[in-house]
């Protein structure tokens, strides 16, 4: 996916993330790492149920009192993101 294709996909599928994408790049050309990151972010944000699931897990983490309580929630976020990354291969 070219940088132009990625930006167009974000604009079409999850326009609420376009400002984040543009701010992340801050006017510079995206690197390979930027493209990889934002392909993943696009894949998440273009699926409202997945995006909300991750946001809900982060909200639950904020209500935890210990590392032991937060760790399983972070692991669930990591698992979801891993599945997204694998789907992009």
Short mmCIF file of C-alpha atoms in Angstrom, two decimals:
data_model
loop_
_atom_site.label_atom_id
_atom_site.label_comp_id
_atom_site.label_asym_id
_atom_site.label_seq_id
_atom_site.Cartn_x
_atom_site.Cartn_y
_atom_site.Cartn_z
CA UNK A 1 0.00 0.00 0.00
CA UNK A 2 1.45 3.36 -0.99
CA UNK A 3 1.35 6.32 1.40
CA UNK A 4 -1.26 8.00 -0.82
CA UNK A 5 -3.37 4.83 -0.88
CA UNK A 6 -3.15 4.54 2.90
CA UNK A 7 -4.15 8.15 3.49
CA UNK A 8 -7.07 7.75 1.10
CA UNK A 9 -8.17 4.55 2.88
CA UNK A 10 -8.05 6.27 6.28
CA UNK A 11 -10.01 9.24 4.89
CA UNK A 12 -12.66 6.92 3.42
CA UNK A 13 -12.97 4.26 6.13
CA UNK A 14 -12.16 6.03 9.40
CA UNK A 15 -12.03 9.79 8.82
CA UNK A 16 -11.97 10.40 12.59
CA UNK A 17 -8.35 9.13 12.50
CA UNK A 18 -7.14 11.28 9.61
CA UNK A 19 -6.06 14.16 11.86
CA UNK A 20 -4.08 11.68 14.00
CA UNK A 21 -2.38 10.31 10.89
CA UNK A 22 -1.47 13.77 9.63
CA UNK A 23 -0.25 14.90 13.06
CA UNK A 24 1.86 11.77 13.41
CA UNK A 25 3.62 12.50 10.14
CA UNK A 26 3.86 16.25 10.84
CA UNK A 27 4.40 17.02 7.16
CA UNK A 28 7.19 14.50 6.56
CA UNK A 29 7.10 11.53 4.22
CA UNK A 30 6.00 8.34 5.98
CA UNK A 31 8.63 5.70 6.69
CA UNK A 32 8.10 1.96 6.31
CA UNK A 33 7.40 1.84 10.04
CA UNK A 34 4.81 4.60 9.75
CA UNK A 35 3.05 2.71 6.97
CA UNK A 36 3.05 -0.50 9.00
CA UNK A 37 1.71 1.26 12.10
CA UNK A 38 -1.02 3.11 10.23
CA UNK A 39 -2.11 0.06 8.24
CA UNK A 40 -2.75 -1.57 11.61
CA UNK A 41 -4.49 1.52 12.97
CA UNK A 42 -6.62 1.69 9.81
CA UNK A 43 -7.55 -1.98 10.16
CA UNK A 44 -8.66 -1.36 13.75
CA UNK A 45 -10.38 1.99 13.27
CA UNK A 46 -12.27 0.91 10.18
CA UNK A 47 -13.97 -1.77 12.33
CA UNK A 48 -15.97 0.15 14.98
CA UNK A 49 -16.59 -2.94 17.12
CA UNK A 50 -12.86 -3.71 17.35
CA UNK A 51 -11.99 -0.08 17.94
CA UNK A 52 -14.56 0.12 20.75
CA UNK A 53 -13.39 -3.17 22.25
CA UNK A 54 -9.82 -1.87 22.51
CA UNK A 55 -10.98 1.50 23.86
CA UNK A 56 -13.08 -0.31 26.46
CA UNK A 57 -10.10 -2.37 27.57
CA UNK A 58 -8.01 0.79 27.98
CA UNK A 59 -10.83 2.32 30.05
CA UNK A 60 -10.91 -0.76 32.27
CA UNK A 61 -7.13 -0.53 32.71
CA UNK A 62 -7.53 3.00 34.06
CA UNK A 63 -9.78 1.62 36.79
CA UNK A 64 -7.29 -1.00 37.97
CA UNK A 65 -5.27 -0.58 41.12
CA UNK A 66 -2.44 -2.99 40.50
CA UNK A 67 -0.21 -4.24 37.74
CA UNK A 68 -1.64 -7.71 38.25
CA UNK A 69 -5.15 -6.41 37.50
CA UNK A 70 -4.04 -4.45 34.43
CA UNK A 71 -1.77 -7.07 32.86
CA UNK A 72 -4.52 -9.40 31.54
CA UNK A 73 -6.24 -6.41 29.93
CA UNK A 74 -3.02 -5.33 28.22
CA UNK A 75 -2.53 -8.93 27.09
CA UNK A 76 -6.00 -8.92 25.52
CA UNK A 77 -5.20 -5.69 23.65
CA UNK A 78 -1.95 -7.23 22.48
CA UNK A 79 -3.77 -10.38 21.30
CA UNK A 80 -6.30 -8.33 19.31
CA UNK A 81 -3.57 -6.22 17.71
CA UNK A 82 -1.58 -9.36 16.88
CA UNK A 83 -4.60 -10.84 15.09
CA UNK A 84 -5.00 -7.59 13.15
CA UNK A 85 -1.31 -7.61 12.16
CA UNK A 86 -1.50 -11.25 11.08
CA UNK A 87 -4.52 -10.42 8.95
CA UNK A 88 -2.53 -7.74 7.15
CA UNK A 89 0.18 -10.17 6.01
#
